[in-house]
mmCIF file of C-alpha atoms and ligand atoms in Angstrom:
data_model
loop_
_atom_site.group_PDB
_atom_site.id
_atom_site.type_symbol
_atom_site.label_atom_id
_atom_site.label_comp_id
_atom_site.label_asym_id
_atom_site.label_seq_id
_atom_site.Cartn_x
_atom_site.Cartn_y
_atom_site.Cartn_z
ATOM 1 C CA MET A 1 15.166 20.704 0.003
ATOM 2 C CA ASP A 2 15.893 21.375 -3.691
ATOM 3 C CA TYR A 3 13.776 18.481 -5.307
ATOM 4 C CA GLN A 4 15.175 19.340 -8.727
ATOM 5 C CA GLN A 5 18.482 18.753 -7.422
ATOM 6 C CA PHE A 6 17.435 15.581 -5.519
ATOM 7 C CA ILE A 7 16.070 14.090 -8.737
ATOM 8 C CA GLN A 8 19.422 14.946 -10.588
ATOM 9 C CA GLU A 9 21.578 13.217 -8.224
ATOM 10 C CA GLN A 10 19.217 10.173 -7.468
ATOM 11 C CA THR A 11 19.079 9.737 -11.220
ATOM 12 C CA SER A 12 22.878 9.706 -11.629
ATOM 13 C CA ALA A 13 23.376 7.792 -8.629
ATOM 14 C CA ILE A 14 20.968 4.977 -9.951
ATOM 15 C CA ARG A 15 22.686 5.054 -13.349
ATOM 16 C CA GLN A 16 26.291 4.737 -11.716
ATOM 17 C CA GLU A 17 25.185 1.815 -9.678
ATOM 18 C CA VAL A 18 23.431 -0.200 -12.083
ATOM 19 C CA GLY A 19 26.227 0.517 -14.779
ATOM 20 C CA GLY A 20 25.436 -1.513 -18.053
ATOM 21 C CA GLY A 21 23.314 -4.114 -15.813
ATOM 22 C CA LEU A 22 19.803 -4.705 -15.467
ATOM 23 C CA ALA A 23 17.342 -3.408 -12.920
ATOM 24 C CA ILE A 24 13.893 -4.410 -11.782
ATOM 25 C CA ASN A 25 11.447 -2.747 -9.838
ATOM 26 C CA ALA A 26 7.908 -3.554 -8.597
ATOM 27 C CA LEU A 27 5.306 -0.743 -8.927
ATOM 28 C CA SER A 28 2.149 -0.594 -6.679
ATOM 29 C CA GLY A 29 0.674 2.481 -8.172
ATOM 30 C CA GLY A 30 1.255 4.191 -4.762
ATOM 31 C CA VAL A 31 3.263 7.663 -4.737
ATOM 32 C CA ASP A 32 6.601 5.865 -3.508
ATOM 33 C CA SER A 33 6.748 3.286 -6.021
ATOM 34 C CA SER A 34 5.429 5.340 -8.832
ATOM 35 C CA VAL A 35 8.349 7.965 -8.368
ATOM 36 C CA VAL A 36 10.794 5.273 -7.962
ATOM 37 C CA THR A 37 9.632 3.841 -11.283
ATOM 38 C CA VAL A 38 9.732 7.075 -13.081
ATOM 39 C CA LEU A 39 13.247 8.153 -11.469
ATOM 40 C CA ALA A 40 14.786 4.599 -12.786
ATOM 41 C CA HIS A 41 12.998 4.545 -15.807
ATOM 42 C CA ARG A 42 14.812 8.205 -16.434
ATOM 43 C CA ALA A 43 17.915 6.854 -15.293
ATOM 44 C CA LEU A 44 18.143 3.478 -17.022
ATOM 45 C CA GLY A 45 15.447 3.298 -19.880
ATOM 46 C CA ALA A 46 15.382 0.024 -21.323
ATOM 47 C CA GLN A 47 17.805 -1.321 -18.620
ATOM 48 C CA LEU A 48 14.914 -1.192 -16.324
ATOM 49 C CA LYS A 49 11.887 -3.512 -16.280
ATOM 50 C CA THR A 50 8.889 -2.738 -13.870
ATOM 51 C CA ILE A 51 6.345 -5.274 -12.808
ATOM 52 C CA PHE A 52 3.028 -4.954 -11.200
ATOM 53 C CA VAL A 53 2.195 -8.154 -8.883
ATOM 54 C CA ASP A 54 -1.391 -8.781 -8.567
ATOM 55 C CA ASN A 55 -1.366 -10.290 -4.969
ATOM 56 C CA ALA A 56 -5.212 -10.698 -4.786
ATOM 57 C CA LEU A 57 -5.255 -7.980 -2.246
ATOM 58 C CA MET A 58 -5.521 -4.706 -4.274
ATOM 59 C CA ARG A 59 -8.631 -2.647 -4.647
ATOM 60 C CA GLU A 60 -11.253 -2.736 -7.370
ATOM 61 C CA GLY A 61 -9.654 -2.529 -10.914
ATOM 62 C CA GLU A 62 -6.408 -1.591 -9.420
ATOM 63 C CA PRO A 63 -3.900 -3.884 -11.457
ATOM 64 C CA GLN A 64 -5.306 -2.707 -14.802
ATOM 65 C CA ARG A 65 -5.529 0.921 -13.895
ATOM 66 C CA VAL A 66 -1.911 1.298 -12.775
ATOM 67 C CA VAL A 67 -0.554 -0.600 -15.837
ATOM 68 C CA GLN A 68 -2.736 1.668 -18.118
ATOM 69 C CA ALA A 69 -1.656 4.680 -16.405
ATOM 70 C CA PHE A 70 1.988 3.855 -16.593
ATOM 71 C CA ALA A 71 1.637 2.987 -20.386
ATOM 72 C CA SER A 72 0.308 6.308 -21.019
ATOM 73 C CA LEU A 73 3.513 7.720 -19.544
ATOM 74 C CA GLY A 74 5.487 5.387 -21.865
ATOM 75 C CA ILE A 75 6.714 3.159 -19.259
ATOM 76 C CA PRO A 76 5.842 -0.343 -19.867
ATOM 77 C CA VAL A 77 4.850 -2.534 -16.909
ATOM 78 C CA GLU A 78 4.237 -6.143 -16.723
ATOM 79 C CA LEU A 79 1.286 -7.541 -14.791
ATOM 80 C CA ILE A 80 2.157 -10.569 -13.050
ATOM 81 C CA ASP A 81 -0.706 -12.794 -11.712
ATOM 82 C CA ALA A 82 0.420 -14.017 -8.242
ATOM 83 C CA ARG A 83 -3.087 -14.255 -6.474
ATOM 84 C CA ARG A 84 -3.142 -17.854 -5.670
ATOM 85 C CA ALA A 85 0.381 -17.815 -4.186
ATOM 86 C CA PHE A 86 -0.731 -14.882 -1.800
ATOM 87 C CA LEU A 87 -4.058 -16.474 -0.791
ATOM 88 C CA ASP A 88 -2.390 -19.861 0.030
ATOM 89 C CA ALA A 89 0.261 -18.175 2.027
ATOM 90 C CA LEU A 90 -2.409 -16.120 4.025
ATOM 91 C CA LYS A 91 -4.558 -19.409 4.690
ATOM 92 C CA GLY A 92 -5.216 -20.150 8.380
ATOM 93 C CA LEU A 93 -3.012 -17.066 9.553
ATOM 94 C CA THR A 94 -4.659 -14.598 12.228
ATOM 95 C CA ASP A 95 -1.601 -13.061 13.749
ATOM 96 C CA PRO A 96 -0.937 -9.509 12.077
ATOM 97 C CA GLU A 97 2.894 -9.869 12.123
ATOM 98 C CA GLN A 98 2.588 -13.404 10.630
ATOM 99 C CA LYS A 99 0.282 -12.401 8.111
ATOM 100 C CA ARG A 100 2.800 -9.391 7.062
ATOM 101 C CA GLN A 101 5.635 -11.995 7.298
ATOM 102 C CA ALA A 102 3.672 -14.369 4.802
ATOM 103 C CA ILE A 103 3.079 -11.502 2.441
ATOM 104 C CA THR A 104 6.797 -10.357 2.663
ATOM 105 C CA ASP A 105 7.868 -13.923 2.179
ATOM 106 C CA THR A 106 5.600 -14.680 -1.058
ATOM 107 C CA PHE A 107 6.399 -11.234 -2.446
ATOM 108 C CA TYR A 108 10.269 -11.308 -2.075
ATOM 109 C CA LYS A 109 10.892 -15.234 -1.920
ATOM 110 C CA GLU A 110 8.656 -16.385 -4.349
ATOM 111 C CA VAL A 111 7.143 -13.851 -6.751
ATOM 112 C CA LEU A 112 9.809 -11.101 -7.042
ATOM 113 C CA ALA A 113 12.791 -13.865 -6.857
ATOM 114 C CA GLY A 114 11.195 -15.555 -9.773
ATOM 115 C CA ALA A 115 10.708 -12.415 -11.906
ATOM 116 C CA VAL A 116 14.298 -11.321 -11.045
ATOM 117 C CA LYS A 117 15.609 -14.745 -11.983
ATOM 118 C CA ARG A 118 13.814 -14.645 -15.330
ATOM 119 C CA SER A 119 14.860 -11.005 -16.059
ATOM 120 C CA GLY A 120 18.539 -11.581 -15.387
ATOM 121 C CA ALA A 121 18.404 -8.353 -13.061
ATOM 122 C CA LYS A 122 20.943 -7.884 -10.357
ATOM 123 C CA PHE A 123 19.469 -4.671 -8.925
ATOM 124 C CA LEU A 124 16.251 -4.173 -7.240
ATOM 125 C CA LEU A 125 14.865 -0.551 -6.853
ATOM 126 C CA HIS A 126 12.668 -0.085 -3.918
ATOM 127 C CA GLY A 127 10.359 2.754 -2.877
ATOM 128 C CA THR A 128 11.278 2.454 1.004
ATOM 129 C CA ILE A 129 10.878 5.944 2.627
ATOM 130 C CA LEU A 130 12.360 7.190 6.058
ATOM 131 C CA THR A 131 9.049 6.548 7.916
ATOM 132 C CA ASP A 132 8.924 2.883 6.934
ATOM 133 C CA ILE A 133 12.623 2.418 8.140
ATOM 134 C CA GLU A 134 12.189 4.185 11.342
ATOM 135 C CA GLU A 135 8.890 2.410 12.535
ATOM 136 C CA THR A 136 10.521 -0.940 11.447
ATOM 137 C CA VAL A 137 13.827 -0.412 13.430
ATOM 138 C CA ALA A 138 11.969 0.914 16.368
ATOM 139 C CA GLY A 139 9.967 -2.447 16.401
ATOM 140 C CA ILE A 140 6.536 -0.775 15.921
ATOM 141 C CA LYS A 141 5.528 -2.548 13.067
ATOM 142 C CA ARG A 142 7.305 -4.599 10.309
ATOM 143 C CA GLN A 143 6.901 -2.700 7.054
ATOM 144 C CA HIS A 144 7.018 -5.263 4.198
ATOM 145 C CA ASN A 145 9.466 -3.331 2.301
ATOM 146 C CA ILE A 146 12.265 -3.340 4.923
ATOM 147 C CA LEU A 147 15.055 -5.665 4.282
ATOM 148 C CA VAL A 148 18.514 -4.133 4.305
ATOM 149 C CA GLN A 149 18.028 -2.299 7.624
ATOM 150 C CA LEU A 150 16.878 -5.498 9.471
ATOM 151 C CA GLY A 151 20.323 -6.994 8.588
ATOM 152 C CA ILE A 152 19.165 -9.052 5.711
ATOM 153 C CA ASN A 153 21.692 -9.593 2.959
ATOM 154 C CA THR A 154 19.657 -9.369 -0.080
ATOM 155 C CA GLU A 155 22.470 -10.557 -2.412
ATOM 156 C CA GLU A 156 22.911 -13.653 -0.549
ATOM 157 C CA ALA A 157 19.329 -14.362 0.313
ATOM 158 C CA TYR A 158 17.659 -13.339 -2.800
ATOM 159 C CA GLY A 159 20.527 -12.891 -5.456
ATOM 160 C CA TYR A 160 20.004 -8.988 -6.016
ATOM 161 C CA LYS A 161 21.236 -5.834 -4.591
ATOM 162 C CA VAL A 162 18.533 -3.366 -3.275
ATOM 163 C CA ILE A 163 18.702 0.501 -4.404
ATOM 164 C CA GLU A 164 16.411 2.800 -2.437
ATOM 165 C CA PRO A 165 16.391 6.413 -3.762
ATOM 166 C CA LEU A 166 13.619 7.695 -1.543
ATOM 167 C CA GLN A 167 15.230 6.356 2.101
ATOM 168 C CA THR A 168 15.769 10.003 3.030
ATOM 169 C CA LEU A 169 12.373 11.508 2.264
ATOM 170 C CA ARG A 170 9.034 11.310 4.057
ATOM 171 C CA LYS A 171 5.599 11.014 2.234
ATOM 172 C CA ASP A 172 5.304 14.876 1.872
ATOM 173 C CA GLY A 173 8.865 15.147 0.524
ATOM 174 C CA VAL A 174 8.066 12.048 -2.142
ATOM 175 C CA ARG A 175 4.859 14.014 -3.354
ATOM 176 C CA GLU A 176 7.048 17.106 -4.070
ATOM 177 C CA VAL A 177 9.484 14.782 -6.030
ATOM 178 C CA ALA A 178 6.422 13.416 -7.886
ATOM 179 C CA ARG A 179 5.096 16.984 -8.661
ATOM 180 C CA CYS A 180 8.601 17.864 -9.880
ATOM 181 C CA LEU A 181 8.726 14.590 -12.223
ATOM 182 C CA GLY A 182 5.496 15.757 -13.807
ATOM 183 C CA LEU A 183 3.427 12.785 -12.472
ATOM 184 C CA PRO A 184 -0.317 12.913 -13.002
ATOM 185 C CA GLY A 185 -2.291 14.615 -10.408
ATOM 186 C CA LEU A 186 -4.057 11.391 -9.480
ATOM 187 C CA ILE A 187 -0.765 9.687 -8.609
ATOM 188 C CA VAL A 188 0.708 12.817 -6.964
ATOM 189 C CA ARG A 189 -2.148 13.141 -4.419
ATOM 190 C CA ARG A 190 -3.136 9.507 -4.390
ATOM 191 C CA ILE A 191 -3.849 8.415 -0.584
ATOM 192 C CA PRO A 192 -1.352 6.216 1.044
ATOM 193 C CA PHE A 193 -2.193 2.490 0.318
ATOM 194 C CA PRO A 194 -0.054 0.224 2.425
ATOM 195 C CA GLY A 195 2.093 -2.749 0.924
ATOM 196 C CA PRO A 196 0.244 -5.397 2.596
ATOM 197 C CA ALA A 197 -2.728 -3.845 0.859
ATOM 198 C CA LEU A 198 -6.204 -4.928 1.759
ATOM 199 C CA ALA A 199 -4.736 -7.656 4.105
ATOM 200 C CA ALA A 200 -3.808 -4.732 6.347
ATOM 201 C CA ARG A 201 -7.704 -3.914 6.716
ATOM 202 C CA VAL A 202 -8.980 -7.645 7.387
ATOM 203 C CA VAL A 203 -8.614 -8.344 11.053
ATOM 204 C CA GLY A 204 -8.251 -12.024 11.368
ATOM 205 C CA GLU A 205 -7.790 -14.756 8.509
ATOM 206 C CA VAL A 206 -7.798 -13.335 5.204
ATOM 207 C CA THR A 207 -10.287 -15.140 2.814
ATOM 208 C CA GLU A 208 -11.457 -14.382 -0.739
ATOM 209 C CA ALA A 209 -14.896 -13.754 1.108
ATOM 210 C CA LYS A 210 -13.500 -11.102 3.269
ATOM 211 C CA LEU A 211 -11.246 -9.514 0.742
ATOM 212 C CA ALA A 212 -14.451 -9.124 -1.449
ATOM 213 C CA THR A 213 -16.419 -7.290 1.264
ATOM 214 C CA VAL A 214 -13.481 -5.150 2.311
ATOM 215 C CA ARG A 215 -12.670 -4.216 -1.604
ATOM 216 C CA ALA A 216 -16.376 -3.365 -2.101
ATOM 217 C CA ALA A 217 -16.521 -1.236 1.105
ATOM 218 C CA THR A 218 -13.320 0.273 0.236
ATOM 219 C CA ALA A 219 -14.740 1.595 -3.011
ATOM 220 C CA ILE A 220 -17.507 3.148 -1.369
ATOM 221 C CA VAL A 221 -15.568 4.903 1.475
ATOM 222 C CA GLU A 222 -13.119 6.201 -1.321
ATOM 223 C CA GLU A 223 -15.900 7.320 -3.276
ATOM 224 C CA GLU A 224 -17.543 9.223 -0.378
ATOM 225 C CA LEU A 225 -14.620 10.891 0.844
ATOM 226 C CA ALA A 226 -12.486 11.654 -2.327
ATOM 227 C CA GLY A 227 -13.329 15.398 -1.872
ATOM 228 C CA SER A 228 -12.494 15.499 1.881
ATOM 229 C CA GLY A 229 -8.928 16.433 1.388
ATOM 230 C CA ALA A 230 -8.123 14.232 4.233
ATOM 231 C CA PHE A 231 -4.516 12.296 4.374
ATOM 232 C CA GLN A 232 -6.128 8.844 4.259
ATOM 233 C CA TYR A 233 -9.369 7.112 4.351
ATOM 234 C CA PHE A 234 -10.434 3.381 4.049
ATOM 235 C CA ALA A 235 -12.609 0.646 5.322
ATOM 236 C CA ALA A 236 -11.514 -2.231 7.698
ATOM 237 C CA LEU A 237 -13.322 -5.281 8.203
ATOM 238 C CA LEU A 238 -13.463 -6.629 12.005
ATOM 239 C CA ASN A 239 -13.152 -10.253 12.806
ATOM 240 C CA ASP A 240 -16.268 -10.107 14.855
ATOM 241 C CA CYS A 241 -19.976 -10.106 14.271
ATOM 242 C CA ALA A 242 -22.847 -8.479 15.652
ATOM 243 C CA THR A 243 -26.587 -9.164 15.700
ATOM 244 C CA GLY A 244 -28.733 -7.053 13.495
ATOM 245 C CA ILE A 245 -31.930 -7.258 11.160
ATOM 246 C CA ARG A 246 -32.074 -7.960 7.540
ATOM 247 C CA ASP A 247 -35.554 -8.219 5.831
ATOM 248 C CA GLY A 248 -37.156 -8.732 9.282
ATOM 249 C CA LYS A 249 -35.035 -11.506 10.143
ATOM 250 C CA ARG A 250 -32.092 -11.766 12.644
ATOM 251 C CA GLU A 251 -28.578 -11.819 11.078
ATOM 252 C CA PHE A 252 -25.437 -12.139 12.608
ATOM 253 C CA GLY A 253 -23.399 -9.820 10.422
ATOM 254 C CA GLN A 254 -20.111 -8.385 9.713
ATOM 255 C CA ILE A 255 -18.895 -5.033 10.784
ATOM 256 C CA ILE A 256 -17.028 -2.401 8.912
ATOM 257 C CA VAL A 257 -15.074 0.210 10.251
ATOM 258 C CA VAL A 258 -14.428 3.509 8.549
ATOM 259 C CA ARG A 259 -11.155 5.544 9.204
ATOM 260 C CA CYS A 260 -10.332 8.830 8.057
ATOM 261 C CA ILE A 261 -7.458 10.889 9.095
ATOM 262 C CA ASP A 262 -5.370 14.014 8.923
ATOM 263 C CA SER A 263 -1.723 13.703 8.852
ATOM 264 C CA ALA A 264 1.552 15.253 7.497
ATOM 265 C CA ASP A 265 3.701 12.071 7.261
ATOM 266 C CA ALA A 266 1.617 9.351 9.028
ATOM 267 C CA ARG A 267 3.877 9.202 12.110
ATOM 268 C CA GLU A 268 1.060 10.901 13.803
ATOM 269 C CA ALA A 269 -2.377 11.191 12.954
ATOM 270 C CA ALA A 270 -5.589 13.098 14.041
ATOM 271 C CA VAL A 271 -9.275 12.015 13.204
ATOM 272 C CA ARG A 272 -10.941 13.919 10.787
ATOM 273 C CA GLU A 273 -14.351 15.424 12.282
ATOM 274 C CA LEU A 274 -16.682 14.240 9.327
ATOM 275 C CA PRO A 275 -19.859 15.653 8.883
ATOM 276 C CA TRP A 276 -22.606 13.669 10.539
ATOM 277 C CA GLU A 277 -24.672 13.698 7.224
ATOM 278 C CA THR A 278 -21.462 11.922 5.396
ATOM 279 C CA LEU A 279 -21.329 9.425 8.270
ATOM 280 C CA HIS A 280 -24.895 8.669 7.901
ATOM 281 C CA ARG A 281 -24.728 8.092 4.195
ATOM 282 C CA LEU A 282 -21.595 5.952 4.519
ATOM 283 C CA THR A 283 -23.546 3.765 6.770
ATOM 284 C CA ARG A 284 -26.264 3.577 4.694
ATOM 285 C CA ARG A 285 -24.379 2.527 1.846
ATOM 286 C CA LEU A 286 -21.847 0.088 3.500
ATOM 287 C CA THR A 287 -24.807 -1.847 5.480
ATOM 288 C CA THR A 288 -26.203 -2.531 2.002
ATOM 289 C CA LEU A 289 -23.133 -4.868 1.337
ATOM 290 C CA PRO A 290 -24.314 -8.522 1.778
ATOM 291 C CA GLY A 291 -23.626 -9.622 5.288
ATOM 292 C CA VAL A 292 -22.376 -6.247 6.763
ATOM 293 C CA ASN A 293 -25.111 -4.883 9.225
ATOM 294 C CA ARG A 294 -22.933 -2.375 11.327
ATOM 295 C CA CYS A 295 -20.825 0.338 10.538
ATOM 296 C CA LEU A 296 -18.490 2.087 13.016
ATOM 297 C CA TYR A 297 -16.313 5.372 12.866
ATOM 298 C CA ASP A 298 -12.978 5.047 14.239
ATOM 299 C CA LEU A 299 -12.145 8.020 16.613
ATOM 300 C CA THR A 300 -8.658 6.871 17.580
ATOM 301 C CA PRO A 301 -5.808 9.189 16.792
ATOM 302 C CA LYS A 302 -2.172 7.905 16.243
ATOM 303 C CA PRO A 303 -0.701 7.179 18.740
ATOM 304 C CA PRO A 304 -2.023 5.159 20.437
ATOM 305 C CA ALA A 305 -3.462 3.497 17.531
ATOM 306 C CA THR A 306 -1.686 2.884 14.192
ATOM 307 C CA VAL A 307 -3.421 3.914 11.086
ATOM 308 C CA GLU A 308 -3.932 0.430 9.743
ATOM 309 C CA TYR A 309 -5.528 -2.468 11.570
ATOM 310 C CA VAL A 310 -3.034 -5.127 10.922
HETATM 311 P P1 XMP B 1 0.614 2.560 10.336
HETATM 312 O O1 XMP B 1 -0.548 1.547 10.139
HETATM 313 O O2 XMP B 1 1.799 1.784 10.436
HETATM 314 O O3 XMP B 1 0.784 3.219 8.754
HETATM 315 O O4 XMP B 1 0.446 3.546 11.228
HETATM 316 C C1 XMP B 1 1.367 4.480 8.517
HETATM 317 C C2 XMP B 1 1.119 4.596 7.144
HETATM 318 O O5 XMP B 1 1.968 3.623 6.507
HETATM 319 C C3 XMP B 1 1.058 3.016 5.576
HETATM 320 N N1 XMP B 1 1.457 1.532 5.772
HETATM 321 C C4 XMP B 1 2.312 0.868 5.210
HETATM 322 N N2 XMP B 1 3.086 1.502 3.871
HETATM 323 N N3 XMP B 1 4.158 -0.880 3.711
HETATM 324 C C5 XMP B 1 3.850 0.531 3.185
HETATM 325 O O6 XMP B 1 4.306 0.615 2.222
HETATM 326 C C6 XMP B 1 3.348 -1.442 5.010
HETATM 327 O O7 XMP B 1 3.681 -2.441 5.211
HETATM 328 C C7 XMP B 1 2.654 -0.450 5.540
HETATM 329 N N4 XMP B 1 2.056 -0.492 6.718
HETATM 330 C C8 XMP B 1 1.360 0.819 6.813
HETATM 331 C C9 XMP B 1 -0.092 3.082 6.416
HETATM 332 O O8 XMP B 1 -1.287 3.023 5.118
HETATM 333 C C10 XMP B 1 -0.172 4.573 6.739
HETATM 334 O O9 XMP B 1 -0.354 5.504 5.701
#
């Protein structure tokens, strides 16, 4: 594929669709939404409003880091603090699809709808990619950003039209476009991070305490595996406990799973054979987290497992 041509075509398609109106997009800092932000900014300039929603489910320092990175690209991003709304919506939920649904509803019906209304935008630019559409339509997993393909009329339901410039690309194609757009290497190579964010890595009810644990674990895993070159790596927190020993006393502690996979586009994934030394170091560091006394390495490819836990 000629990615420069793709950029030109999509930029003029966005311009044509939006006309003299206003558009809005939500940036997560991942490569998909980053590419959409830059494409749409090129096409629309001041007619585009970009927001970053802090949903309480992001990684350490992520909201500020993303806003700063785009400010240095000359793209202003408004940070919206919606932490309470998401935490309240997730309260008491344990079923994975209900959790995803609660995040989708809070994001689209509450936070984004409010932001769109305040801005007067009639268009929403979305970073949906082909894999998201295929897996949702196949009923494997409801990706939080799929609306139109599930028959949802966004103009009726939410008051805006959705534009999805990346819907013919997979992750590898999106990275090529990011490179052609001159996005910083840190964004181009950024490992995938799911829309439901850390909630996709907390099995069972999502609480602030569990988020704090998985957030700290994620920081350790990302630091240790940054140089691995793997497609994706992260920590997940199980909903079970196991007996252990801390300071000579019995502790019924939490269990962290480390996952590290190789993949081209996340449709299939193979487990990376990490050196034992790395696994031991991860275990040592992860079990220093309060309440965590067990660390497992996930050896399951996709399929039969999915990449995320929820
Ligand atoms: P799964 O868990 O479905 O993940 O095997 C495949 C890839 O997609 C990411 N992922 C998501 N990305 N919204 C997204 O934008 C989502 O709801 C979502 N769920 C999973 C996951 O991190 C992996 O790279």
